[in-house]
CSV table of C-alpha atoms and ligand atoms in Angstrom, one decimal:
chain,number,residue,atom,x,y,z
A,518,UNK,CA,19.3,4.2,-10.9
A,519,UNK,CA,19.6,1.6,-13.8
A,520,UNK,CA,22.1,-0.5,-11.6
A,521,UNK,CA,24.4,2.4,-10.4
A,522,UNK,CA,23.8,4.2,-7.0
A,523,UNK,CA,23.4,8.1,-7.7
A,524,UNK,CA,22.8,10.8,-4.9
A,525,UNK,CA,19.8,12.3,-4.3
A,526,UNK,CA,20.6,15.5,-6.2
A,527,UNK,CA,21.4,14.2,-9.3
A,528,UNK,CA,19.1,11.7,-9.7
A,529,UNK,CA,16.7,13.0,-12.5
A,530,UNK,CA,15.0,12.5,-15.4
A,531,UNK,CA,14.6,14.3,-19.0
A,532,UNK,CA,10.9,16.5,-19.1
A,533,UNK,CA,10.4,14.3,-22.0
A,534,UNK,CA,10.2,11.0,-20.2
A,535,UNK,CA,7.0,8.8,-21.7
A,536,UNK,CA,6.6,8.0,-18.3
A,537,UNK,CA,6.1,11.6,-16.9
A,538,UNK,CA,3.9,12.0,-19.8
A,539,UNK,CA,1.4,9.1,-19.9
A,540,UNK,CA,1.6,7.8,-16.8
A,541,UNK,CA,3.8,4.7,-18.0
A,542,UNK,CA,5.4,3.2,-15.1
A,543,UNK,CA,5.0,0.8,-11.9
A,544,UNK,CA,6.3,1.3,-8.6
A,545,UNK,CA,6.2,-0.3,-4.8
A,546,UNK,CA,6.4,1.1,-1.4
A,547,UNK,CA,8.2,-1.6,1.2
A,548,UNK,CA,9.2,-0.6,5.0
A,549,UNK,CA,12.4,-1.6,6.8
A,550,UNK,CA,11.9,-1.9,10.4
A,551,UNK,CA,14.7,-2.5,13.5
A,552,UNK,CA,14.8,-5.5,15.0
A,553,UNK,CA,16.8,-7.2,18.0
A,554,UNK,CA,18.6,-8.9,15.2
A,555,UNK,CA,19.1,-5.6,12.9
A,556,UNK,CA,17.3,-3.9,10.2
A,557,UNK,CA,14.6,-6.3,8.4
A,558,UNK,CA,12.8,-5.5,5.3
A,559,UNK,CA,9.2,-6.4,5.6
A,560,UNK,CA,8.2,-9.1,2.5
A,561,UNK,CA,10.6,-7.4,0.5
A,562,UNK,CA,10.5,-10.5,-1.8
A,563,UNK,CA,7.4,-10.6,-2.3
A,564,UNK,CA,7.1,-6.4,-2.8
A,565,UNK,CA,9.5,-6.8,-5.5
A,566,UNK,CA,8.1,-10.2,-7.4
A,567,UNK,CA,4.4,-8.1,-7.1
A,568,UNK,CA,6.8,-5.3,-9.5
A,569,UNK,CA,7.7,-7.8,-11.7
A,570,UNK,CA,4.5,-8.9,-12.1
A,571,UNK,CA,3.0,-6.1,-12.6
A,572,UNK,CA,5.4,-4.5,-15.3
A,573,UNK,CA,4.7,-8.1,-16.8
A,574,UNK,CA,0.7,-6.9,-16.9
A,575,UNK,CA,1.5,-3.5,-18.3
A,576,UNK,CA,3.9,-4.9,-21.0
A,577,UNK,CA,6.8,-2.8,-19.4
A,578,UNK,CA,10.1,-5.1,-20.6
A,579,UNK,CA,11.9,-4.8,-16.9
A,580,UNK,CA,15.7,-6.1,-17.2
A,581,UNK,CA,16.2,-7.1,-13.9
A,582,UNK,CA,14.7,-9.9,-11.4
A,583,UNK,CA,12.7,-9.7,-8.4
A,584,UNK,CA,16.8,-11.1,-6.9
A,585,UNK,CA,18.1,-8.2,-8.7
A,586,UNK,CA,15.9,-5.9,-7.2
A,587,UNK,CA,16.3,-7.3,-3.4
A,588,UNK,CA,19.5,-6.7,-3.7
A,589,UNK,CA,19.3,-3.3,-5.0
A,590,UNK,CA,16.5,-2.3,-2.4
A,591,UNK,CA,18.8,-3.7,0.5
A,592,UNK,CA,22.0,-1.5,-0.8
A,593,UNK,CA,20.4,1.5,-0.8
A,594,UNK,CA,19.2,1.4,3.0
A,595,UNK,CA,22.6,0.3,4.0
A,596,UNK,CA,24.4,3.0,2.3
A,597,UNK,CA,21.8,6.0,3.6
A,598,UNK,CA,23.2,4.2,7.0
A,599,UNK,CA,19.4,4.0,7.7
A,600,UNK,CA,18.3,1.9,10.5
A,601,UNK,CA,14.1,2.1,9.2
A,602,UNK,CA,12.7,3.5,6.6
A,603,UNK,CA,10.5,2.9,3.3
A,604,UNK,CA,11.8,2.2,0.4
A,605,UNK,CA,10.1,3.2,-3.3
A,606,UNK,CA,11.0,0.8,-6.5
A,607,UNK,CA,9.6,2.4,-9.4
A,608,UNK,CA,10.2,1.1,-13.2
A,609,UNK,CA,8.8,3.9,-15.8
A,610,UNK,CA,9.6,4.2,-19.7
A,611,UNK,CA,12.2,7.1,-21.0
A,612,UNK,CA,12.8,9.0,-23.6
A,613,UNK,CA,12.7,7.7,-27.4
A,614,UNK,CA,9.2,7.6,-28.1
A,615,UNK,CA,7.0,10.7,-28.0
A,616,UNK,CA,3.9,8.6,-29.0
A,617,UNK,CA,1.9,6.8,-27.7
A,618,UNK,CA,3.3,3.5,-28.4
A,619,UNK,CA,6.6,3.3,-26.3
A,620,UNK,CA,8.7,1.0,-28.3
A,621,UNK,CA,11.8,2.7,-28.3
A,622,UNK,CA,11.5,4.2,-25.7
A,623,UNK,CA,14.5,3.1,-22.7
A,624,UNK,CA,13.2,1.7,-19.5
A,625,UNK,CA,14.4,3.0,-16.3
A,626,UNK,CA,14.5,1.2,-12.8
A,627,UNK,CA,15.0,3.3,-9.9
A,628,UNK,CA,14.9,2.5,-6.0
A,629,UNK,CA,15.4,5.1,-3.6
A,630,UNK,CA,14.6,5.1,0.5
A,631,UNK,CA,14.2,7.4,2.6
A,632,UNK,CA,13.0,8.1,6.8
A,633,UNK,CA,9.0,8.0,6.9
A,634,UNK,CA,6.7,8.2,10.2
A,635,UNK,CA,3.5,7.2,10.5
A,636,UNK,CA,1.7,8.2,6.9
A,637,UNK,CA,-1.5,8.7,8.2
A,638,UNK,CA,0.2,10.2,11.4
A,639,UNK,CA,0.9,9.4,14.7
A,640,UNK,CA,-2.4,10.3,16.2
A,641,UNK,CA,-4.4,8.7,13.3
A,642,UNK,CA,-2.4,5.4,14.8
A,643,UNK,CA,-3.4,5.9,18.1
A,644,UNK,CA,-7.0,7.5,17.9
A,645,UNK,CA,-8.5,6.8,14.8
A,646,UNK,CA,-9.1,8.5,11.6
A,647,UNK,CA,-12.2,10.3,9.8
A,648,UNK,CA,-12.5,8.9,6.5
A,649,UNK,CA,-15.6,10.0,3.7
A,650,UNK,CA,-16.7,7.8,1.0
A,651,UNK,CA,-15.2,9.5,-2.3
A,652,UNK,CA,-17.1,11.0,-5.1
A,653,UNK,CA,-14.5,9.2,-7.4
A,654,UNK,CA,-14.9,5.7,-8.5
A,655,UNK,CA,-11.7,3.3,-8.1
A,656,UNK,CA,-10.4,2.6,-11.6
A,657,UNK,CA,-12.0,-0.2,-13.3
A,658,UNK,CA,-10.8,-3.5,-13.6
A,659,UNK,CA,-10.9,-3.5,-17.4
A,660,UNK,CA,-10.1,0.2,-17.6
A,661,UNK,CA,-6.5,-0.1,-16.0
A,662,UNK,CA,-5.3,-2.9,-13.4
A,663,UNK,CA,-5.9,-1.7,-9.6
A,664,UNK,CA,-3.4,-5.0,-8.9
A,665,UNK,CA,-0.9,-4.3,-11.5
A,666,UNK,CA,0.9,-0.6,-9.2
A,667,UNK,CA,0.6,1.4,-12.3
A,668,UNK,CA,2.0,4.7,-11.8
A,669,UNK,CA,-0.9,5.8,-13.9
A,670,UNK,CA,-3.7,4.2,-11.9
A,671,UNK,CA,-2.8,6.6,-9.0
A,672,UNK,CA,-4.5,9.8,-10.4
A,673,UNK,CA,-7.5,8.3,-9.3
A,674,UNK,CA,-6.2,7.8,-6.0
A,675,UNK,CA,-4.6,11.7,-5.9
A,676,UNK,CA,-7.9,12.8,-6.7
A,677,UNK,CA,-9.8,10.9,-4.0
A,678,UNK,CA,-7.3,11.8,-1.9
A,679,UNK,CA,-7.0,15.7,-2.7
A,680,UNK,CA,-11.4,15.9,-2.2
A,681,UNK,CA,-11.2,14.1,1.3
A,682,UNK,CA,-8.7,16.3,3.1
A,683,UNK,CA,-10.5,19.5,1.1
A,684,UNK,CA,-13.3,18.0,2.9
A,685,UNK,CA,-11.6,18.2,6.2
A,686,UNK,CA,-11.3,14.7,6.0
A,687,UNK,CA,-8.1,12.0,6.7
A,688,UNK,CA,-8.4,9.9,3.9
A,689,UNK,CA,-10.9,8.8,1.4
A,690,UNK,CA,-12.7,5.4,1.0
A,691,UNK,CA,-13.5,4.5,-3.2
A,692,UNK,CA,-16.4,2.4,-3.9
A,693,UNK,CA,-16.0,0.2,-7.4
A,694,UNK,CA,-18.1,1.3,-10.7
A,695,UNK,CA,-20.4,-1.3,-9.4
A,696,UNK,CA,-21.1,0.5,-6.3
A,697,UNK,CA,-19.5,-1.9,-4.0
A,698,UNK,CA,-17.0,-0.8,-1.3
A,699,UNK,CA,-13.0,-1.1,-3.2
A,700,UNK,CA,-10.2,0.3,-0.8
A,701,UNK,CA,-8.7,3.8,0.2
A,702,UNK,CA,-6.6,5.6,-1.9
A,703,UNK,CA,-3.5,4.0,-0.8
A,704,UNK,CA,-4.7,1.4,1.6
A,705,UNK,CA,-7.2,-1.9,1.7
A,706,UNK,CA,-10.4,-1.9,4.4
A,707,UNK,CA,-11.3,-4.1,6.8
A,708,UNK,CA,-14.5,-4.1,8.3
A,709,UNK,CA,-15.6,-5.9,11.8
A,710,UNK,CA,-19.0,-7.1,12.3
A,711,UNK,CA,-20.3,-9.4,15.1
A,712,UNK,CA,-17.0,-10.6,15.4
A,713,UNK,CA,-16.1,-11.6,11.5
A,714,UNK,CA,-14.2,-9.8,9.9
A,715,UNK,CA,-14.3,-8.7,6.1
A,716,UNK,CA,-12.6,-7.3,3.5
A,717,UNK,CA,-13.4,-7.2,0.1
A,718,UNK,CA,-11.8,-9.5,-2.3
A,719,UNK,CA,-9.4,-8.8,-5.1
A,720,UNK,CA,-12.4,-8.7,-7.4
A,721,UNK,CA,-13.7,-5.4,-6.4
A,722,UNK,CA,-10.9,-4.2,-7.9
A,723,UNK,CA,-8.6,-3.7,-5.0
A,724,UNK,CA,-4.8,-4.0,-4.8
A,725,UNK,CA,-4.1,-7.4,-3.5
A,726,UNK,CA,-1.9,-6.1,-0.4
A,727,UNK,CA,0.5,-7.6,1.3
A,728,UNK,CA,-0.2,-5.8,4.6
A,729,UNK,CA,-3.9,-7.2,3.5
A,730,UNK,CA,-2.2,-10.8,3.8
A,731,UNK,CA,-0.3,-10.0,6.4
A,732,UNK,CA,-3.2,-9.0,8.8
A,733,UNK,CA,-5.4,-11.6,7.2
A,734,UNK,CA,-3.2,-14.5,8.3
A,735,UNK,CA,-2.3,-13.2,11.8
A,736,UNK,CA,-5.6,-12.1,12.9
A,737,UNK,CA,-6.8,-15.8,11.5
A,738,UNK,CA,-3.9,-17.6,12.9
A,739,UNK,CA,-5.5,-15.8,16.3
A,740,UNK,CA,-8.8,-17.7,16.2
A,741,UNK,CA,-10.5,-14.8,14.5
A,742,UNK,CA,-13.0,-15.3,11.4
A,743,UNK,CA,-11.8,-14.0,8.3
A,744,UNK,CA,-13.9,-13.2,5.5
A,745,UNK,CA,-13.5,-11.5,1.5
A,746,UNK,CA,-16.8,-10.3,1.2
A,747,UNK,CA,-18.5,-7.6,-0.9
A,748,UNK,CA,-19.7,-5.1,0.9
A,749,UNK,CA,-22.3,-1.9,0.8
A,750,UNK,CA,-22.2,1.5,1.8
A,751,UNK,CA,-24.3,0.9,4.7
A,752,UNK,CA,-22.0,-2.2,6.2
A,753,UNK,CA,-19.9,0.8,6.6
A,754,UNK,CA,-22.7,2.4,8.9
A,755,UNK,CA,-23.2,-1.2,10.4
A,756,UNK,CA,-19.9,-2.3,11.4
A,757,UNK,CA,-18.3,-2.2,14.9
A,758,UNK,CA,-15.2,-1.7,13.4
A,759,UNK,CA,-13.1,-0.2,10.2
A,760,UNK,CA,-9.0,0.0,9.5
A,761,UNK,CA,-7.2,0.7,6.6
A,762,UNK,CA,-4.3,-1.4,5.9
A,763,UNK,CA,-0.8,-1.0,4.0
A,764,UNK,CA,2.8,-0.4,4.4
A,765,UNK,CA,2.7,3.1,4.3
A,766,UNK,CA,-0.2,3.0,6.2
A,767,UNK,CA,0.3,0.0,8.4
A,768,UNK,CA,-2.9,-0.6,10.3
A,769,UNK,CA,-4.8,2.5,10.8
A,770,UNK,CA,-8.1,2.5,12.9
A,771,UNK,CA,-10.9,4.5,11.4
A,772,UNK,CA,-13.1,6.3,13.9
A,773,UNK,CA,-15.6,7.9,12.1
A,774,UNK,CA,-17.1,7.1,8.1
A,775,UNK,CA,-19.3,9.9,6.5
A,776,UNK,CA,-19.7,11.6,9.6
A,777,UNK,CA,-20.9,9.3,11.3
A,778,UNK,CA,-18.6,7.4,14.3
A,779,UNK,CA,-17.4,3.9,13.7
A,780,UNK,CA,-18.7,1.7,16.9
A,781,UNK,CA,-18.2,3.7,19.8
A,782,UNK,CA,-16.2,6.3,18.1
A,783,UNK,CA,-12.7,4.8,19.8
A,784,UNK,CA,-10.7,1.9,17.8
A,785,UNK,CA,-12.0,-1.5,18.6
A,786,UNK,CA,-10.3,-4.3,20.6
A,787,UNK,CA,-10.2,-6.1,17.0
A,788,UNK,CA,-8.3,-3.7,15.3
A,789,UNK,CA,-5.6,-3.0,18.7
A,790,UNK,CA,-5.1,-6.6,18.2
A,791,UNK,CA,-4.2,-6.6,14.1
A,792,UNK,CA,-2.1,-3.7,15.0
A,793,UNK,CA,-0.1,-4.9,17.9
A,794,UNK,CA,0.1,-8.4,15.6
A,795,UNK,CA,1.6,-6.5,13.2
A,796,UNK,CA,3.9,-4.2,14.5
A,797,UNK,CA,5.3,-7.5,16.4
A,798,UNK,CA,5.5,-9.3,13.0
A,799,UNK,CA,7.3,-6.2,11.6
A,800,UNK,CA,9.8,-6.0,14.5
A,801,UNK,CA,10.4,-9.5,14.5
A,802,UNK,CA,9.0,-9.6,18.3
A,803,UNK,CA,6.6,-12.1,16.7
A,804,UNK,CA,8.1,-15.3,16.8
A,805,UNK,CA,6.4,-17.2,13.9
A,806,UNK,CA,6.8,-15.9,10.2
A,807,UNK,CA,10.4,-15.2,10.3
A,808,UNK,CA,10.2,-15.8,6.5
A,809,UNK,CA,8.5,-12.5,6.3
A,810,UNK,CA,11.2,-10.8,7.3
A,811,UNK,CA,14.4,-9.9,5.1
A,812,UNK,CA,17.5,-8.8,7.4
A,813,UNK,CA,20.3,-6.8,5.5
B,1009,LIG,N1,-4.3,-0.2,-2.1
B,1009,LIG,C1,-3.7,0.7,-2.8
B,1009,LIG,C2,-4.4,1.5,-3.8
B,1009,LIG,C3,-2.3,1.0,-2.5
B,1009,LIG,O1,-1.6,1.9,-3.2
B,1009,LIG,C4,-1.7,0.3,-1.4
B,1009,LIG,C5,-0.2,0.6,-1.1
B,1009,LIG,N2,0.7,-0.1,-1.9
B,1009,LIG,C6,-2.4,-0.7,-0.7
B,1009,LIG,C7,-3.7,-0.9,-1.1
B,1009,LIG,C8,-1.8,-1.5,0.3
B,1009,LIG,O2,-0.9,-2.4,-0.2
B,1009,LIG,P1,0.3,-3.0,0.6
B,1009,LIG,O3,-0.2,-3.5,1.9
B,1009,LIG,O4,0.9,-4.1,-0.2
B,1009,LIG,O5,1.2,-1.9,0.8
């Protein structure tokens, strides 16, 4: 917390944080993995320069750099002795301004890390997940930034995500205010169709992912088609197959969309593949893109 490491217990905030109160804050969510070579932090870099960037987009005056930060994100692993893990950055005004306006208020940068599994659990890994189309719009462009990892932003995504599993659903899938298909609430979609696969571009208002990226270049680098495309409703009907992406997340299959099944109902031989690319890119079994891969 603000440069000095603080245990769990007493790492708080005042109740009258601007943060806590408007939403005023940008975080991250980055995953360690075990490797033959030790613990590697997956892009952690690049996690922490998208931070900096996007307290640069909300105005938040951040006093450390990305360099600080990698640091920082790597000390906090090592001294919860943890082998894996995810680790959560997360930059948010203080007190000194009750207003609106936060000047005055402090700026707090906090890291933390901690043992997570499979976020859209184990079996949603192996078998697939049921996923609806939300009744909530993703956030608009010009309304907040999707890209910018506003703590804010993610009310939209708590709401989507709260309907879906009320629904009896995994996860939800937002469409843009234009109607278009955006992302999940805390992952980016891929679609396959006749062997191309899409994902919609940054311009639908998605968050530009790094797991995104990550797949995107792999599944390319294998000879397979890669498209940013906008898609409809109905490509969601149409396509063979659908998986969420994201670090949390990793690459999750989606088996079934609105009810209805996705291909034959069984994850597709496109989406074993991203997943088995990326796990081995994650666990360094990969080979190429060591540079993605950030050892403590
Ligand atoms: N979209 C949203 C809304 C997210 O919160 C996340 C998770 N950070 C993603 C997509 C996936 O991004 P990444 O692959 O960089 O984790």
């Amino acid at each position: 917390m603000d440069g000095t490491l603080v245990p769990w217990d007493q790492a708080t905030v005042h109740v009258l944080v601007h943060g806590l109160h408007y939403g005023t804050g940008a975080f991250e969510g980055i995953r360690a993995y075990e490797t033959d070579r030790g613990t590697a932090v997956f892009r952690l870099t690049e996690h922490m320069e998208r931070l900096v960037r996007g307290c640069k987009a909300l105005g938040i005056p951040l006093e450390w750099s990305a360099d600080d930060l990698v640091k920082a994100g790597k000390e906090t692993l090592s001294v919860n002795e943890l082998r894996s893990g995810y680790i959560r950055p997360i930059v948010f005004y203080g007190t000194g301004s009750m207003g609106l306006n936060p000047v005055g208020a402090s700026v707090h940068t906090v890291i933390a890390s901690w043992e997570w599994g499979a976020y859209l659990g184990e079996d949603g890994i192996e078998n697939g997940i049921r996923v609806a189309v939300s009744s909530w719009r993703r956030i608009d462009q010009n309304s907040l930034m999707p890209n910018a990892k506003g703590t804010g932003g993610y009310v939209n995504s708590v709401l989507a995500k709260q309907e879906a599993l009320r629904g009896g659903y995994d996860e939800a899938l937002m469409l843009n205010t234009d109607g278009y298909i955006a992302e999940g609430s805390g992952e980016n979609l891929f679609l396959v169709r006749d062997g191309v696969v899409h994902s919609p571009p940054v311009a639908a208002g998605v968050l530009d992912g790094l797991t995104r990226h990550t797949v995107m270049t792999l599944l390319q680098e294998d000879g397979i088609e890669i498209r940013e495309s906008v898609l409809t409703r109905s490509d969601l009907y149409y396509a063979e197959e659908l998986f969420f992406t994201g670090t949390a997340a990793e690459v999750t299959p989606i088996r079934e969309v609105d009810d209805r099944p996705v291909g034959s109902g069984r994850p597709g031989p496109v989406t074993r593949r991203a997943q088995q690319l990326y796990m081995d890119a994650v666990t360094g079994k990969l080979g190429a893109h060591s540079e993605w891969l950030e050892y403590i």
